[in-house]
Coordinates of C-alpha atoms and ligand atoms in Angstrom, one line a residue:
M1 CA 99.6 139.1 53.5
T2 CA 100.6 136.0 51.7
S3 CA 104.0 134.4 51.8
R4 CA 104.2 134.8 48.0
R5 CA 103.8 138.5 48.2
S6 CA 106.2 139.0 51.0
K7 CA 109.2 137.6 49.2
P8 CA 110.6 140.5 47.2
H9 CA 112.3 139.9 43.9
T10 CA 114.4 142.3 42.0
S11 CA 111.5 143.2 39.7
E12 CA 109.2 143.8 42.7
V13 CA 111.5 146.4 44.2
E14 CA 112.1 147.9 40.8
N15 CA 108.3 148.3 40.3
V16 CA 108.1 150.2 43.5
V17 CA 110.7 152.5 42.3
S18 CA 109.4 152.9 38.8
D19 CA 106.2 154.4 40.4
Q20 CA 108.4 157.4 40.9
K21 CA 108.8 157.8 37.2
G22 CA 112.2 156.2 37.2
S23 CA 113.9 158.8 39.4
L24 CA 116.0 157.2 42.1
T25 CA 115.5 159.2 45.2
W26 CA 117.3 159.1 48.5
G27 CA 115.3 160.9 51.2
R28 CA 111.7 162.1 50.6
T29 CA 110.5 161.7 47.0
G30 CA 110.8 164.9 45.0
V31 CA 108.1 163.7 42.6
A32 CA 104.4 164.2 43.5
S33 CA 101.2 163.9 41.5
V34 CA 97.7 165.2 41.5
F35 CA 96.7 161.9 43.2
L36 CA 99.2 162.3 45.9
N37 CA 97.9 165.9 46.4
I38 CA 94.4 164.6 46.9
Q39 CA 95.7 162.0 49.3
C40 CA 97.5 164.8 51.3
I41 CA 94.3 167.0 51.4
S42 CA 92.3 164.1 52.7
I43 CA 94.8 163.3 55.4
V44 CA 95.0 166.9 56.5
F45 CA 91.2 167.1 56.7
F46 CA 90.3 163.6 58.0
S47 CA 93.0 163.0 60.6
P48 CA 91.8 165.8 62.9
M49 CA 88.2 164.7 62.3
L50 CA 89.1 161.1 63.3
V51 CA 90.8 162.3 66.5
L52 CA 87.8 164.4 67.3
L53 CA 85.4 161.5 66.5
L54 CA 87.2 159.1 68.9
H55 CA 87.4 161.9 71.5
V56 CA 83.7 162.5 71.3
A57 CA 82.9 158.7 71.3
I58 CA 84.8 158.1 74.5
F59 CA 83.7 161.2 76.4
Q60 CA 80.2 161.7 75.2
F61 CA 78.8 158.4 73.9
G62 CA 80.2 155.8 76.3
G63 CA 82.6 154.4 73.7
S64 CA 79.9 153.7 71.2
I65 CA 81.3 154.2 67.7
S66 CA 77.9 153.6 66.0
D67 CA 76.2 156.3 68.1
T68 CA 79.0 158.7 67.5
V69 CA 79.1 158.1 63.7
R70 CA 75.3 158.5 63.5
V71 CA 75.5 161.8 65.3
F72 CA 78.7 162.8 63.5
F73 CA 77.5 162.2 60.0
I74 CA 73.7 162.2 60.2
D75 CA 72.3 164.1 63.2
M76 CA 74.6 167.1 63.3
S77 CA 72.3 168.9 65.6
R78 CA 73.2 166.9 68.7
N79 CA 74.7 168.6 71.7
F80 CA 78.4 168.2 72.3
L81 CA 79.6 167.5 68.7
H82 CA 77.5 170.3 67.3
E83 CA 78.8 172.6 70.0
Y84 CA 82.4 171.5 69.4
L85 CA 82.3 172.1 65.7
S86 CA 80.3 175.3 65.7
S87 CA 81.9 176.9 68.8
P88 CA 85.1 175.2 69.8
W89 CA 86.0 178.2 71.9
K90 CA 83.5 177.1 74.4
F91 CA 85.9 174.3 75.5
L92 CA 88.9 176.7 75.6
S93 CA 89.7 178.9 78.5
W94 CA 92.7 181.2 79.0
T95 CA 93.6 178.8 81.8
V96 CA 93.9 175.9 79.4
V97 CA 95.8 178.0 76.9
K98 CA 98.2 179.0 79.7
Y99 CA 98.7 175.3 80.8
F100 CA 99.5 174.4 77.2
V101 CA 101.9 177.2 76.6
V102 CA 103.7 176.7 79.9
W103 CA 104.0 173.0 79.1
V104 CA 105.6 173.6 75.6
L105 CA 107.9 176.4 76.8
F106 CA 109.0 174.3 79.8
Q107 CA 109.9 171.4 77.6
A108 CA 111.7 173.7 75.2
F109 CA 113.7 175.2 78.1
L110 CA 114.6 171.7 79.4
Y111 CA 115.6 170.5 75.9
M112 CA 118.0 173.5 75.5
F113 CA 119.5 173.7 79.0
V114 CA 119.4 170.3 80.8
P115 CA 122.9 168.8 80.3
G116 CA 123.2 165.8 78.0
R117 CA 125.7 164.1 75.6
I118 CA 126.2 165.6 72.2
A119 CA 125.6 163.0 69.6
N120 CA 125.9 162.9 65.8
G121 CA 122.9 162.3 63.5
A122 CA 123.1 160.2 60.3
P123 CA 124.7 161.8 57.2
T124 CA 122.0 163.8 55.3
P125 CA 121.7 163.4 51.5
A126 CA 123.7 166.7 51.2
G127 CA 126.4 165.2 53.4
H128 CA 125.8 167.1 56.7
I129 CA 126.3 165.4 60.0
L130 CA 124.2 167.3 62.6
K131 CA 124.9 167.5 66.3
Y132 CA 122.1 166.8 68.8
R133 CA 121.9 167.2 72.6
V134 CA 120.5 163.9 73.8
N135 CA 119.0 164.6 77.3
G136 CA 115.6 163.0 76.9
F137 CA 115.6 160.9 80.0
Q138 CA 117.0 163.8 82.2
C139 CA 114.2 166.1 80.9
W140 CA 111.6 163.4 81.7
L141 CA 113.0 163.1 85.2
V142 CA 113.0 166.9 85.8
T143 CA 109.5 167.0 84.5
M144 CA 108.4 164.2 86.8
I145 CA 110.0 165.8 89.9
T146 CA 108.5 169.2 89.0
A147 CA 105.0 167.6 88.5
I148 CA 105.1 165.7 91.8
T149 CA 106.3 168.9 93.6
A150 CA 103.5 171.0 92.0
V151 CA 100.9 168.4 93.0
K152 CA 102.2 168.1 96.5
L153 CA 102.3 171.9 97.0
G154 CA 98.7 172.1 95.6
W155 CA 99.6 174.2 92.6
I156 CA 98.0 171.7 90.2
D157 CA 95.8 168.6 90.5
A158 CA 97.1 165.3 89.3
T159 CA 94.1 165.2 87.0
I160 CA 94.9 168.5 85.4
I161 CA 95.4 166.9 82.0
A162 CA 92.3 164.7 82.1
D163 CA 90.2 167.6 83.4
N164 CA 91.1 169.9 80.5
W165 CA 91.4 167.3 77.8
S166 CA 88.8 168.9 75.4
G167 CA 90.5 172.3 75.6
L168 CA 93.9 170.8 75.2
L169 CA 92.7 169.0 72.0
I170 CA 91.9 172.5 70.5
C171 CA 95.2 174.0 71.7
A172 CA 97.2 171.1 70.3
N173 CA 95.5 171.3 67.0
L174 CA 96.1 175.1 66.7
Y175 CA 99.7 174.5 67.6
G176 CA 100.1 171.6 65.2
F177 CA 98.7 173.6 62.2
A178 CA 100.6 176.8 63.1
L179 CA 103.8 174.8 63.4
T180 CA 103.2 173.2 60.0
L181 CA 102.7 176.5 58.3
F182 CA 105.6 178.1 60.1
C183 CA 107.9 175.3 59.0
Y184 CA 106.8 175.6 55.4
F185 CA 107.5 179.3 55.3
K186 CA 110.7 178.9 57.2
A187 CA 111.8 176.4 54.5
L188 CA 111.1 179.0 51.9
L189 CA 112.5 182.1 53.6
F190 CA 115.2 181.0 56.1
P191 CA 116.0 177.3 55.7
S192 CA 118.6 175.7 58.0
H193 CA 120.2 173.6 55.4
P194 CA 119.0 174.7 51.9
E195 CA 120.7 171.8 50.1
D196 CA 118.7 169.2 52.1
R197 CA 115.3 170.7 51.1
K198 CA 112.9 168.8 48.7
F199 CA 110.3 170.6 46.5
S200 CA 107.8 168.5 44.6
G201 CA 106.2 171.3 42.6
Y202 CA 103.0 170.8 44.6
T203 CA 102.5 173.2 47.5
L204 CA 100.0 171.0 49.3
Y205 CA 102.2 167.9 49.1
D206 CA 105.2 169.9 50.3
I207 CA 103.2 171.3 53.3
H208 CA 102.1 167.8 54.1
M209 CA 105.4 165.9 53.7
G210 CA 107.7 168.8 54.6
V211 CA 110.4 170.7 52.7
E212 CA 113.2 170.9 55.2
L213 CA 114.8 167.7 56.5
N214 CA 116.1 169.1 59.7
P215 CA 114.6 172.6 60.5
R216 CA 116.4 174.2 63.4
I217 CA 116.6 177.5 65.2
G218 CA 120.2 178.3 65.9
E219 CA 122.7 175.5 66.0
M220 CA 120.9 173.2 68.5
F221 CA 117.1 173.6 68.6
D222 CA 116.0 170.8 66.3
F223 CA 112.3 170.9 65.6
K224 CA 112.0 167.2 64.8
L225 CA 113.8 165.7 67.8
F226 CA 112.1 168.3 70.1
H227 CA 108.5 167.8 69.0
N228 CA 108.6 164.0 68.7
G229 CA 110.5 163.4 71.9
R230 CA 109.5 166.1 74.3
P231 CA 105.9 167.3 74.2
G232 CA 105.2 164.0 72.3
I233 CA 106.9 161.1 74.1
V234 CA 107.4 162.9 77.5
G235 CA 103.8 163.9 77.3
W236 CA 102.6 160.3 76.7
S237 CA 103.5 159.1 80.2
F238 CA 102.1 162.2 81.9
I239 CA 98.8 162.0 80.0
N240 CA 98.4 158.3 81.0
L241 CA 99.1 159.1 84.7
S242 CA 96.6 161.9 84.7
F243 CA 93.9 159.6 83.4
A244 CA 94.9 157.0 86.0
F245 CA 94.3 159.6 88.7
A246 CA 91.0 160.5 87.1
Q247 CA 89.7 156.9 87.5
P248 CA 87.3 156.8 90.4
E249 CA 88.8 153.6 91.6
L250 CA 92.2 152.6 90.1
S251 CA 91.9 149.4 88.1
N252 CA 94.6 146.8 87.5
S253 CA 94.1 147.2 83.7
M254 CA 94.9 151.0 84.0
I255 CA 98.1 150.1 86.0
L256 CA 99.1 147.6 83.3
V257 CA 98.6 150.1 80.5
N258 CA 100.5 152.8 82.4
I259 CA 103.4 150.3 83.0
L260 CA 103.6 148.9 79.4
Q261 CA 103.5 152.3 77.8
A262 CA 105.9 153.9 80.3
I263 CA 108.4 151.1 79.4
Y264 CA 108.2 152.2 75.7
S265 CA 108.4 155.9 76.3
I266 CA 111.2 155.7 78.9
D267 CA 113.1 153.3 76.7
Y268 CA 112.8 155.9 73.9
L269 CA 114.1 158.7 76.1
C270 CA 117.0 156.6 77.5
N271 CA 118.0 155.6 73.9
E272 CA 117.5 158.9 72.3
E273 CA 120.9 158.7 70.5
W274 CA 119.7 155.5 68.8
Y275 CA 116.6 157.4 67.7
L276 CA 118.7 159.8 65.7
K277 CA 119.4 157.1 63.2
T278 CA 115.7 156.1 62.7
I279 CA 113.6 157.0 59.6
D280 CA 111.8 159.8 61.5
I281 CA 114.9 161.7 62.2
A282 CA 117.3 160.6 59.5
H283 CA 115.0 160.6 56.5
D284 CA 111.5 162.1 57.0
H285 CA 111.1 165.8 56.2
F286 CA 109.3 168.0 58.7
G287 CA 105.8 168.9 57.5
F288 CA 102.2 168.4 58.7
Y289 CA 102.9 164.6 58.9
L290 CA 105.4 165.1 61.7
A291 CA 104.5 168.6 63.0
W292 CA 100.8 167.9 63.5
G293 CA 101.4 164.2 64.1
D294 CA 103.7 164.9 67.1
S295 CA 101.5 167.7 68.5
V296 CA 98.1 166.0 68.2
W297 CA 98.1 162.4 66.8
L298 CA 100.8 161.1 69.2
P299 CA 99.4 162.6 72.5
F300 CA 95.7 162.0 71.6
M301 CA 95.8 158.6 69.8
Y302 CA 98.6 156.8 71.6
T303 CA 96.9 157.4 74.9
L304 CA 93.5 156.1 73.8
Q305 CA 93.6 153.1 76.2
A306 CA 94.1 155.2 79.3
Q307 CA 91.4 157.6 78.1
W308 CA 89.0 154.8 77.5
L309 CA 89.8 153.0 80.8
S310 CA 89.2 156.2 82.8
K311 CA 85.6 156.0 81.7
N312 CA 85.2 152.2 81.4
P313 CA 87.3 150.4 84.0
V314 CA 88.2 146.8 83.4
H315 CA 89.3 144.4 86.1
L316 CA 91.6 141.7 84.8
T317 CA 92.2 138.3 86.4
T318 CA 95.8 137.4 87.5
L319 CA 96.1 135.0 84.5
E320 CA 95.0 137.7 82.1
M321 CA 97.4 140.2 83.6
F322 CA 100.3 137.7 83.4
L323 CA 99.5 136.8 79.7
I324 CA 99.3 140.4 78.6
L325 CA 102.4 141.3 80.5
A326 CA 104.3 138.4 78.9
L327 CA 103.2 139.5 75.4
G328 CA 104.2 143.1 76.1
V329 CA 107.6 142.2 77.6
S330 CA 108.4 139.7 74.8
G331 CA 107.5 142.4 72.3
Y332 CA 109.7 144.9 74.1
I333 CA 112.7 142.5 74.2
I334 CA 112.4 141.8 70.4
F335 CA 112.0 145.5 69.8
R336 CA 115.0 146.6 71.9
V337 CA 117.4 143.7 71.1
S338 CA 116.9 144.0 67.3
N339 CA 117.3 147.8 67.4
N340 CA 120.4 147.5 69.6
Q341 CA 121.9 144.9 67.2
K342 CA 121.7 147.2 64.3
D343 CA 122.8 150.2 66.3
E344 CA 125.9 148.4 67.7
F345 CA 126.6 146.9 64.3
R346 CA 126.7 150.3 62.7
K347 CA 128.6 152.0 65.5
K348 CA 131.3 149.3 65.4
N349 CA 131.4 149.1 61.7
G350 CA 130.3 145.5 61.6
N351 CA 132.8 144.2 64.3
V352 CA 130.2 142.8 66.7
E353 CA 129.0 139.3 67.8
L354 CA 125.3 138.6 67.6
F355 CA 124.0 135.7 69.6
G356 CA 127.6 134.5 70.1
K357 CA 128.6 134.6 66.4
P358 CA 130.4 137.3 64.3
A359 CA 127.9 139.5 62.5
K360 CA 127.3 138.7 58.8
Y361 CA 126.7 141.6 56.4
I362 CA 126.6 142.8 52.8
E363 CA 128.9 145.6 51.8
A364 CA 126.9 148.5 50.1
E365 CA 127.8 151.8 48.5
Y366 CA 125.9 155.1 48.1
Q367 CA 126.5 158.6 46.8
T368 CA 125.7 161.9 48.4
S369 CA 124.5 164.9 46.4
D370 CA 128.1 166.4 46.6
G371 CA 129.2 163.5 44.4
K372 CA 131.1 161.6 47.1
I373 CA 130.9 157.8 47.3
H374 CA 130.4 156.3 50.8
K375 CA 130.5 152.8 52.1
S376 CA 127.9 151.2 54.3
K377 CA 127.1 147.7 55.6
L378 CA 123.7 145.9 55.7
L379 CA 123.4 143.4 58.6
V380 CA 122.1 139.9 57.6
S381 CA 122.4 137.9 60.8
G382 CA 121.0 138.0 64.4
F383 CA 117.4 139.2 64.3
W384 CA 118.2 141.0 61.0
G385 CA 118.7 137.6 59.4
L386 CA 115.1 136.6 60.2
S387 CA 113.4 139.5 58.4
R388 CA 114.3 142.9 57.2
H389 CA 112.2 144.6 59.9
F390 CA 112.0 142.1 62.8
N391 CA 112.1 145.2 65.1
Y392 CA 108.6 146.1 63.8
L393 CA 107.3 142.7 64.9
G394 CA 108.4 143.5 68.5
D395 CA 106.7 146.9 68.3
L396 CA 103.4 145.3 67.0
M397 CA 103.4 142.7 69.9
L398 CA 103.9 145.5 72.4
S399 CA 101.2 147.6 70.7
L400 CA 98.7 144.7 71.0
S401 CA 99.5 144.3 74.6
Y402 CA 98.5 148.0 75.3
C403 CA 95.0 147.3 73.8
L404 CA 94.2 143.9 75.4
P405 CA 93.8 145.3 79.0
C406 CA 90.8 147.2 77.7
G407 CA 88.8 144.0 77.1
F408 CA 86.6 143.5 74.1
S409 CA 83.5 145.7 74.7
S410 CA 84.6 148.4 72.2
P411 CA 86.9 148.6 69.2
I412 CA 88.1 152.0 70.2
P413 CA 91.2 150.9 72.2
Y414 CA 92.2 148.6 69.3
F415 CA 92.5 151.6 66.9
Y416 CA 96.1 151.8 68.1
I417 CA 97.1 148.3 66.9
A418 CA 95.3 148.8 63.6
F419 CA 97.1 152.1 63.1
M420 CA 100.5 150.6 64.0
V421 CA 100.0 147.7 61.5
V422 CA 99.2 150.2 58.7
L423 CA 102.0 152.6 59.8
L424 CA 104.7 149.9 60.0
V425 CA 103.7 148.0 56.9
H426 CA 103.5 151.2 54.9
R427 CA 106.9 152.2 56.4
C428 CA 108.4 149.0 55.3
F429 CA 107.5 149.7 51.7
R430 CA 108.6 153.4 52.0
D431 CA 111.9 152.3 53.5
E432 CA 112.5 149.8 50.7
T433 CA 111.9 152.4 48.0
R434 CA 114.3 154.8 49.8
C435 CA 117.0 152.2 50.4
Y436 CA 116.8 151.0 46.8
G437 CA 117.3 154.6 45.8
K438 CA 120.2 154.9 48.1
Y439 CA 122.0 151.5 47.6
G440 CA 120.6 150.3 44.2
K441 CA 121.8 146.8 43.3
D442 CA 123.4 146.3 46.7
W443 CA 119.9 146.6 48.2
I444 CA 118.5 144.0 45.9
R445 CA 121.3 141.6 46.9
Y446 CA 120.2 142.3 50.5
C447 CA 116.5 141.6 49.8
N448 CA 117.5 138.3 48.1
T449 CA 119.5 137.3 51.2
V450 CA 116.8 138.3 53.7
P451 CA 113.6 137.7 51.8
Y452 CA 110.9 138.4 54.4
R453 CA 109.8 141.9 55.5
I454 CA 108.4 141.6 59.0
I455 CA 107.2 138.1 60.0
P456 CA 109.5 135.2 58.9
Y457 CA 107.9 132.8 56.4
I458 CA 104.7 134.8 56.4
F459 CA 105.3 138.4 55.2
Ligands
NDP10 P1 114.7 150.9 61.2 O1 115.2 151.1 62.6 O2 114.5 149.5 60.8 O3 115.6 151.7 60.2 C1 115.6 151.5 58.8 C2 116.9 152.0 58.3 O4 118.0 151.3 58.8 C3 117.0 151.9 56.8 O5 116.4 153.1 56.2 C4 118.5 151.8 56.6 O6 119.0 153.2 56.8 C5 118.9 151.0 57.8 N1 118.9 149.6 57.6 C6 117.9 148.9 57.0 N2 118.3 147.6 57.0 C7 119.5 147.5 57.6 C8 120.4 146.4 57.9 N3 120.1 145.2 57.5 N4 121.5 146.7 58.5 C9 121.9 147.9 58.8 N5 121.1 149.0 58.6 C10 119.9 148.8 58.0 O7 113.3 151.6 61.0 P2 112.5 152.8 61.7 O8 113.4 154.0 61.9 O9 111.2 152.9 61.0 O10 112.1 152.2 63.2 C11 112.9 152.2 64.3 C12 112.1 151.6 65.5 O11 111.1 152.6 65.8 C13 111.4 150.3 65.1 O12 111.5 149.4 66.1 C14 109.9 150.8 65.0 O13 109.1 149.7 65.4 C15 109.9 152.0 65.9 N6 108.9 153.0 65.4 C16 107.8 153.2 66.3 C17 106.8 154.1 65.9 C18 105.7 154.4 66.8 O14 105.0 155.3 66.5 N7 105.5 153.7 67.9 C19 106.9 154.8 64.6 C20 108.0 154.5 63.8 C21 109.0 153.6 64.2 P3 120.5 153.6 56.2 O15 120.2 154.7 55.3 O16 121.2 154.0 57.5 O17 121.1 152.4 55.6

């Protein structure tokens, strides 16, 4: 990441777009290639393997990556891994399947019936403005009350998730793959909004990146908002809690990880309306990337720290606790304030004050596929004047603060920050391509006004 590379010029943005054979695309690219297909097959194959590898490393090899890799790739005859791959059913009982099904159905029930505000999503490329019931925090609260009651009455143990983790990994994978295929065939046979579908001409690419933008059942059951927010983000805090209860003696590092990650997940659920305007909901289509990602990657990879600490407790000094908390809270403040600035700015059509001064912006135009021209504004002051994705910097600081409580004896807990760097940097480029496709020359004016991508003066 050099400062030279991070200053985009007109030609640089145009190069990104010319990779798509000159077609300006708004939304997911409609152009794929053999290379992209190979990339998709690799992701579909290697992502579940990676989740399994880290799972085995934590629970069978004391967090040793080298031992796990040796057994994984060289000595396939060794116990757990061999058993897992050759007879996964051994780890799966009807009881675990029942827990998983009850969990998903309970979340679906809450999503549909717990009262919440009805909010509008961003206009889709075909010009639809979809309605969403935003009741995330209420659903989290009902889930928490139900879980506490169930534990108090002795119906379940607080460690129920941790105790059945291997079986749940299989259930989640089966669910994630089934959901991916269901959504692909739904897109072909009974799409919710046919004009917002994208076909690339390559089946595998379409299965991976999704065809439908906003698959739904009926008017209100939105697959994307449900799967990311409910089993995914709601599940995150409950998984962490279960691993905290599974620790023989609760450590202060486990408490810190639980607090920092709960701040993030509860923040998401309280600000669900804001989430409707983010790339995940507004632009990404629903394929393996989101369906399997929300079902498996999010619950199993975002909770690596709590899983790891349940087996390898770390006791932090007061100073270490304070420094990590300070990093996490500063990251959260940057994340929340920058996201709020853009949200308020867009809601009030630019009539807001940021840090005591009227917001500055660039007027931009775009066209929907029905031929209509729309006007939009791109904010260039407040945190959005420092870099084009200052909100990602906050997220990265917060992500690092989740990993540090685990100490430095293993790289496994740091997988999360490495993943977030790759995810958010890649997302930056993806967003730039999309926004250039949407706003054209106005986007270039914006890039010239705010030249840095994430970290001012560096990248
Ligand atoms: P942004 O919230 O930055 O949204 C980008 C979109 O906002 C653009 O596509 C464009 O959409 C609009 N936009 C871009 N620049 C401006 C501007 N200057 N003024 C007004 N609107 C602008 O990105 P994400 O949706 O990726 O991220 C949202 C948050 O979620 C971030 O804080 C990120 O860190 C977090 N996140 C966390 C993840 C995790 O797994 N933990 C994963 C992904 C995101 P339009 O078409 O409306 O103009």
